[in-house]
Amino acid sequence: MKEKLEQIREAAKAQLADANADLEAIRIRFLGKKGELTGVLRGMGQLSAEERPKIGQLANEVREYIENAIAERAEADKRAALDRKLRDERIDVTMPGKAPEIGKRHPLAQVQKEMEDIFIGMGFGIVEGPEVEYDYYNFQALNIPENHPARDTQDTFYITDNILLRSQTSPVQVRTMEKQKPPIRIISPGRVYRSDAVDASHSPLFHQLEGLVVDKGITMGDLKGTLETFAKTMFGESTQIRFRPHHFPFTEPSAEVDVSCFVCGGKGCRLCKGEGWIEILGAGMVHPNVLRGCDIDPEVYSGFAFGMGIERVTMIKYGIDDMRYLYENDVRFLNQF
Ligand code: PHE
């Protein structure tokens, strides 16, 4: 029996030396209820009274030995696993970090913000209007009755017979004058729609910025001064503006406004197509019919309005020759601004 116990100790020792030892299986094999050591202890009844304590003591020693050996091995395995982890997952704190990519505003949004800031600096407030608009606000209240030829140049998308996607930001003029009595001094940037095919200078969706000033004694001189200040701030101090007679149903008199070409200074170049001038907006004195329709007496009050394309200003400012670049969102293009 003594030899049997020594064998068990040696067998356990040998198994625990194996690199792939399964500790739980070893524990069950030697110390479990049906384990080898337990088997020996069960046979102790057959021993003589003087042998029994000696064998009992040895059996205890062997059990303690195996228990300790398993615990030591478990501890060693744990330490080895931790060492491996520390080695494999080592961090080089001197390595340069990954810089986060910081986004920025789209060029159209940048220019819109710049335009807004210029007008805010002159005391204008910002008002927004709906993109899905009534025919009444987009056309009728702007002195463009049904079948008026001016509708042809602003054909848009219709939701119903009298609801459409606004073709201009001018309806915000009417909405503002209905709600607010003079003095009025607002700009209104936003999306507008026209059923135009896409090409280098057209898009069914684009952006405009509308301006409206109504008060006692407002004249064309105020309009000119305001637009000149805008043009000089936007395109450079030496920029000049030029008014050409035009027609808009909702302003009288009306004008198309050009800025002197800031690339060639007016001599003629590729940007201004040899003209020396670049058209940037439409403007005029608010038509008495429009004022009257909003319950503002044209005998007491007068006003001016203007509207310009934000794409157009952006393209002129940055020398972009194809509008489609502004909508493709190719980062190689956008990163330049
Ligand atoms: N709404 C006009 C357009 O889209 C521009 C404009 C605005 C003209 C205000 C005069 C006054 O063409």
Tab-separated table of N, CA and C in Angstrom, residues 176-268:
chain	number	residue	atom	x	y	z
A	176	THR	N	-43.074	88.148	-44.661
A	176	THR	CA	-42.552	89.054	-43.633
A	176	THR	C	-43.438	90.292	-43.505
A	177	MET	N	-43.812	90.872	-44.652
A	177	MET	CA	-44.618	92.101	-44.605
A	177	MET	C	-46.026	91.861	-44.068
A	178	GLU	N	-46.519	90.626	-44.222
A	178	GLU	CA	-47.845	90.311	-43.661
A	178	GLU	C	-47.794	90.286	-42.134
A	179	LYS	N	-46.650	89.848	-41.606
A	179	LYS	CA	-46.550	89.652	-40.148
A	179	LYS	C	-46.017	90.874	-39.421
A	180	GLN	N	-45.150	91.616	-40.129
A	180	GLN	CA	-44.371	92.649	-39.455
A	180	GLN	C	-44.592	93.969	-40.171
A	181	LYS	N	-44.833	95.017	-39.443
A	181	LYS	CA	-45.024	96.329	-40.081
A	181	LYS	C	-43.680	97.061	-40.119
A	182	PRO	N	-43.506	98.020	-41.046
A	182	PRO	CA	-42.225	98.725	-41.160
A	182	PRO	C	-41.875	99.458	-39.867
A	183	PRO	N	-40.609	99.697	-39.564
A	183	PRO	CA	-39.444	99.409	-40.421
A	183	PRO	C	-39.106	97.909	-40.503
A	184	ILE	N	-38.784	97.462	-41.727
A	184	ILE	CA	-38.402	96.061	-41.964
A	184	ILE	C	-37.013	96.066	-42.597
A	185	ARG	N	-36.157	95.183	-42.095
A	185	ARG	CA	-34.805	95.088	-42.668
A	185	ARG	C	-34.334	93.654	-42.482
A	186	ILE	N	-34.617	92.810	-43.475
A	186	ILE	CA	-34.321	91.373	-43.328
A	186	ILE	C	-33.600	90.796	-44.557
A	187	ILE	N	-32.888	89.721	-44.314
A	187	ILE	CA	-32.434	88.875	-45.422
A	187	ILE	C	-33.018	87.488	-45.189
A	188	SER	N	-33.138	86.726	-46.291
A	188	SER	CA	-33.685	85.384	-46.176
A	188	SER	C	-32.955	84.430	-47.111
A	189	PRO	N	-32.012	83.665	-46.565
A	189	PRO	CA	-31.307	82.685	-47.391
A	189	PRO	C	-32.081	81.372	-47.435
A	190	GLY	N	-31.883	80.592	-48.493
A	190	GLY	CA	-32.521	79.270	-48.490
A	190	GLY	C	-32.533	78.600	-49.847
A	191	ARG	N	-33.075	77.372	-49.847
A	191	ARG	CA	-33.127	76.587	-51.078
A	191	ARG	C	-34.290	77.025	-51.959
A	192	VAL	N	-34.069	76.998	-53.256
A	192	VAL	CA	-35.141	77.240	-54.222
A	192	VAL	C	-35.055	76.188	-55.325
A	193	TYR	N	-36.141	76.052	-56.073
A	193	TYR	CA	-36.246	74.951	-57.045
A	193	TYR	C	-36.734	75.464	-58.400
A	194	ARG	N	-36.203	74.900	-59.455
A	194	ARG	CA	-36.739	75.187	-60.794
A	194	ARG	C	-36.589	73.934	-61.637
A	195	SER	N	-37.535	73.723	-62.562
A	195	SER	CA	-37.436	72.490	-63.349
A	195	SER	C	-36.468	72.695	-64.512
A	196	ASP	N	-35.203	72.921	-64.141
A	196	ASP	CA	-34.131	73.070	-65.130
A	196	ASP	C	-33.309	71.785	-65.170
A	197	ALA	N	-32.821	71.440	-66.388
A	197	ALA	CA	-31.924	70.289	-66.487
A	197	ALA	C	-30.555	70.688	-65.931
A	198	VAL	N	-29.839	69.690	-65.378
A	198	VAL	CA	-28.517	69.962	-64.793
A	198	VAL	C	-27.500	70.238	-65.889
A	199	ASP	N	-26.783	71.358	-65.767
A	199	ASP	CA	-25.595	71.587	-66.604
A	199	ASP	C	-24.607	72.444	-65.803
A	200	ALA	N	-23.625	73.004	-66.477
A	200	ALA	CA	-22.558	73.702	-65.745
A	200	ALA	C	-23.071	74.914	-64.964
A	201	SER	N	-24.222	75.463	-65.379
A	201	SER	CA	-24.720	76.648	-64.675
A	201	SER	C	-26.176	76.525	-64.222
A	202	HIS	N	-26.748	75.317	-64.315
A	202	HIS	CA	-28.137	75.122	-63.866
A	202	HIS	C	-28.264	73.897	-62.978
A	203	SER	N	-29.211	74.001	-62.051
A	203	SER	CA	-29.509	72.855	-61.195
A	203	SER	C	-30.959	72.995	-60.750
A	204	PRO	N	-31.699	71.894	-60.652
A	204	PRO	CA	-33.107	72.000	-60.220
A	204	PRO	C	-33.232	72.469	-58.771
A	205	LEU	N	-32.143	72.396	-58.019
A	205	LEU	CA	-32.142	72.904	-56.639
A	205	LEU	C	-30.949	73.827	-56.518
A	206	PHE	N	-31.177	75.028	-56.070
A	206	PHE	CA	-30.041	75.908	-55.777
A	206	PHE	C	-30.409	76.823	-54.608
A	207	HIS	N	-29.557	77.791	-54.321
A	207	HIS	CA	-29.783	78.628	-53.135
A	207	HIS	C	-29.806	80.099	-53.494
A	208	GLN	N	-30.687	80.821	-52.835
A	208	GLN	CA	-30.730	82.272	-53.025
A	208	GLN	C	-30.661	82.960	-51.677
A	209	LEU	N	-30.331	84.245	-51.736
A	209	LEU	CA	-30.408	85.073	-50.537
A	209	LEU	C	-31.200	86.322	-50.923
A	210	GLU	N	-32.318	86.504	-50.247
A	210	GLU	CA	-33.224	87.619	-50.520
A	210	GLU	C	-32.949	88.734	-49.526
A	211	GLY	N	-33.152	89.962	-49.955
A	211	GLY	CA	-33.050	91.089	-49.022
A	211	GLY	C	-34.283	91.960	-49.157
A	212	LEU	N	-34.742	92.536	-48.040
A	212	LEU	CA	-35.908	93.427	-48.083
A	212	LEU	C	-35.760	94.519	-47.022
A	213	VAL	N	-35.950	95.761	-47.484
A	213	VAL	CA	-35.961	96.890	-46.549
A	213	VAL	C	-37.208	97.709	-46.850
A	214	VAL	N	-38.035	97.966	-45.855
A	214	VAL	CA	-39.213	98.819	-46.032
A	214	VAL	C	-39.273	99.813	-44.875
A	215	ASP	N	-39.424	101.075	-45.228
A	215	ASP	CA	-39.553	102.113	-44.196
A	215	ASP	C	-40.027	103.390	-44.871
A	216	LYS	N	-40.182	104.449	-44.093
A	216	LYS	CA	-40.511	105.745	-44.693
A	216	LYS	C	-39.259	106.284	-45.370
A	217	GLY	N	-39.418	106.765	-46.608
A	217	GLY	CA	-38.318	107.469	-47.271
A	217	GLY	C	-37.186	106.608	-47.789
A	218	ILE	N	-37.428	105.323	-48.002
A	218	ILE	CA	-36.379	104.463	-48.585
A	218	ILE	C	-36.296	104.731	-50.095
A	219	THR	N	-35.085	104.922	-50.598
A	219	THR	CA	-34.904	105.249	-52.020
A	219	THR	C	-33.944	104.265	-52.696
A	220	MET	N	-33.851	104.425	-54.005
A	220	MET	CA	-32.910	103.648	-54.807
A	220	MET	C	-31.467	103.895	-54.329
A	221	GLY	N	-31.215	105.080	-53.778
A	221	GLY	CA	-29.882	105.398	-53.252
A	221	GLY	C	-29.516	104.467	-52.099
A	222	ASP	N	-30.514	104.145	-51.252
A	222	ASP	CA	-30.268	103.210	-50.140
A	222	ASP	C	-29.925	101.822	-50.682
A	223	LEU	N	-30.653	101.438	-51.736
A	223	LEU	CA	-30.397	100.133	-52.361
A	223	LEU	C	-28.969	100.078	-52.888
A	224	LYS	N	-28.591	101.131	-53.616
A	224	LYS	CA	-27.241	101.164	-54.207
A	224	LYS	C	-26.159	101.125	-53.126
A	225	GLY	N	-26.331	101.921	-52.090
A	225	GLY	CA	-25.332	101.969	-51.018
A	225	GLY	C	-25.195	100.625	-50.325
A	226	THR	N	-26.349	99.996	-50.084
A	226	THR	CA	-26.335	98.690	-49.405
A	226	THR	C	-25.596	97.651	-50.248
A	227	LEU	N	-25.923	97.617	-51.551
A	227	LEU	CA	-25.317	96.603	-52.415
A	227	LEU	C	-23.829	96.887	-52.654
A	228	GLU	N	-23.483	98.174	-52.692
A	228	GLU	CA	-22.069	98.519	-52.874
A	228	GLU	C	-21.253	98.067	-51.661
A	229	THR	N	-21.784	98.317	-50.477
A	229	THR	CA	-21.098	97.875	-49.255
A	229	THR	C	-20.938	96.358	-49.262
A	230	PHE	N	-22.033	95.676	-49.657
A	230	PHE	CA	-21.957	94.214	-49.729
A	230	PHE	C	-20.855	93.773	-50.699
A	231	ALA	N	-20.862	94.356	-51.923
A	231	ALA	CA	-19.919	93.919	-52.969
A	231	ALA	C	-18.469	94.175	-52.557
A	232	LYS	N	-18.216	95.320	-51.941
A	232	LYS	CA	-16.843	95.642	-51.534
A	232	LYS	C	-16.360	94.702	-50.427
A	233	THR	N	-17.261	94.381	-49.499
A	233	THR	CA	-16.871	93.487	-48.404
A	233	THR	C	-16.652	92.072	-48.936
A	234	MET	N	-17.500	91.667	-49.870
A	234	MET	CA	-17.458	90.286	-50.372
A	234	MET	C	-16.306	90.075	-51.357
A	235	PHE	N	-16.126	91.020	-52.279
A	235	PHE	CA	-15.187	90.783	-53.382
A	235	PHE	C	-13.939	91.656	-53.334
A	236	GLY	N	-13.876	92.595	-52.404
A	236	GLY	CA	-12.678	93.444	-52.310
A	236	GLY	C	-13.032	94.917	-52.423
A	237	GLU	N	-12.228	95.726	-51.716
A	237	GLU	CA	-12.493	97.168	-51.549
A	237	GLU	C	-12.593	97.914	-52.876
A	238	SER	N	-11.889	97.446	-53.912
A	238	SER	CA	-11.888	98.209	-55.178
A	238	SER	C	-13.071	97.845	-56.081
A	239	THR	N	-13.936	96.933	-55.594
A	239	THR	CA	-15.066	96.490	-56.424
A	239	THR	C	-16.072	97.622	-56.638
A	240	GLN	N	-16.528	97.740	-57.869
A	240	GLN	CA	-17.583	98.711	-58.169
A	240	GLN	C	-18.839	97.959	-58.575
A	241	ILE	N	-19.996	98.639	-58.476
A	241	ILE	CA	-21.224	97.987	-58.942
A	241	ILE	C	-21.867	98.819	-60.054
A	242	ARG	N	-22.680	98.154	-60.857
A	242	ARG	CA	-23.334	98.807	-61.997
A	242	ARG	C	-24.774	98.310	-62.067
A	243	PHE	N	-25.709	99.229	-62.219
A	243	PHE	CA	-27.121	98.862	-62.373
A	243	PHE	C	-27.499	98.906	-63.843
A	244	ARG	N	-28.127	97.838	-64.330
A	244	ARG	CA	-28.675	97.839	-65.694
A	244	ARG	C	-30.187	97.710	-65.585
A	245	PRO	N	-30.947	98.514	-66.368
A	245	PRO	CA	-32.403	98.422	-66.300
A	245	PRO	C	-32.878	97.007	-66.618
A	246	HIS	N	-33.897	96.548	-65.893
A	246	HIS	CA	-34.405	95.197	-66.107
A	246	HIS	C	-35.881	95.198	-65.756
A	247	HIS	N	-36.492	94.027	-65.801
A	247	HIS	CA	-37.891	93.971	-65.373
A	247	HIS	C	-38.108	92.807	-64.417
A	248	PHE	N	-38.641	93.094	-63.251
A	248	PHE	CA	-39.200	92.068	-62.370
A	248	PHE	C	-40.607	92.535	-62.048
A	249	PRO	N	-41.591	91.627	-62.040
A	249	PRO	CA	-42.974	92.049	-61.808
A	249	PRO	C	-43.182	92.669	-60.420
A	250	PHE	N	-42.338	92.306	-59.446
A	250	PHE	CA	-42.581	92.726	-58.061
A	250	PHE	C	-41.722	93.904	-57.629
A	251	THR	N	-40.915	94.441	-58.546
A	251	THR	CA	-40.169	95.674	-58.229
A	251	THR	C	-40.351	96.656	-59.383
A	252	GLU	N	-40.322	97.947	-59.048
A	252	GLU	CA	-40.446	98.989	-60.069
A	252	GLU	C	-39.856	100.283	-59.524
A	253	PRO	N	-38.794	100.830	-60.092
A	253	PRO	CA	-38.019	100.251	-61.183
A	253	PRO	C	-37.207	99.028	-60.729
A	254	SER	N	-36.768	98.256	-61.735
A	254	SER	CA	-35.981	97.057	-61.454
A	254	SER	C	-34.623	97.160	-62.126
A	255	ALA	N	-33.681	96.422	-61.617
A	255	ALA	CA	-32.346	96.441	-62.220
A	255	ALA	C	-31.671	95.089	-62.064
A	256	GLU	N	-30.790	94.812	-62.996
A	256	GLU	CA	-29.836	93.728	-62.782
A	256	GLU	C	-28.545	94.409	-62.364
A	257	VAL	N	-27.880	93.800	-61.384
A	257	VAL	CA	-26.710	94.462	-60.813
A	257	VAL	C	-25.452	93.646	-61.119
A	258	ASP	N	-24.441	94.334	-61.615
A	258	ASP	CA	-23.154	93.701	-61.928
A	258	ASP	C	-22.095	94.204	-60.955
A	259	VAL	N	-21.078	93.388	-60.732
A	259	VAL	CA	-19.890	93.866	-60.004
A	259	VAL	C	-18.728	93.910	-60.988
A	260	SER	N	-17.836	94.871	-60.782
A	260	SER	CA	-16.652	94.933	-61.640
A	260	SER	C	-15.825	93.677	-61.380
A	261	CYS	N	-15.216	93.151	-62.440
A	261	CYS	CA	-14.474	91.898	-62.305
A	261	CYS	C	-13.259	92.110	-61.403
A	262	PHE	N	-13.219	91.340	-60.299
A	262	PHE	CA	-12.141	91.559	-59.335
A	262	PHE	C	-10.863	90.831	-59.733
A	263	VAL	N	-10.932	90.044	-60.826
A	263	VAL	CA	-9.707	89.393	-61.300
A	263	VAL	C	-8.932	90.343	-62.205
A	264	CYS	N	-9.622	90.959	-63.190
A	264	CYS	CA	-8.920	91.833	-64.137
A	264	CYS	C	-9.152	93.307	-63.830
A	265	GLY	N	-10.014	93.578	-62.847
A	265	GLY	CA	-10.282	94.967	-62.496
A	265	GLY	C	-11.093	95.696	-63.554
A	266	GLY	N	-11.700	94.973	-64.489
A	266	GLY	CA	-12.582	95.607	-65.481
A	266	GLY	C	-12.015	95.599	-66.893
A	267	LYS	N	-10.773	95.122	-67.035
A	267	LYS	CA	-10.154	95.137	-68.378
A	267	LYS	C	-10.733	94.044	-69.281
A	268	GLY	N	-11.239	92.990	-68.682
A	268	GLY	CA	-11.739	91.861	-69.471
A	268	GLY	C	-10.823	90.665	-69.328
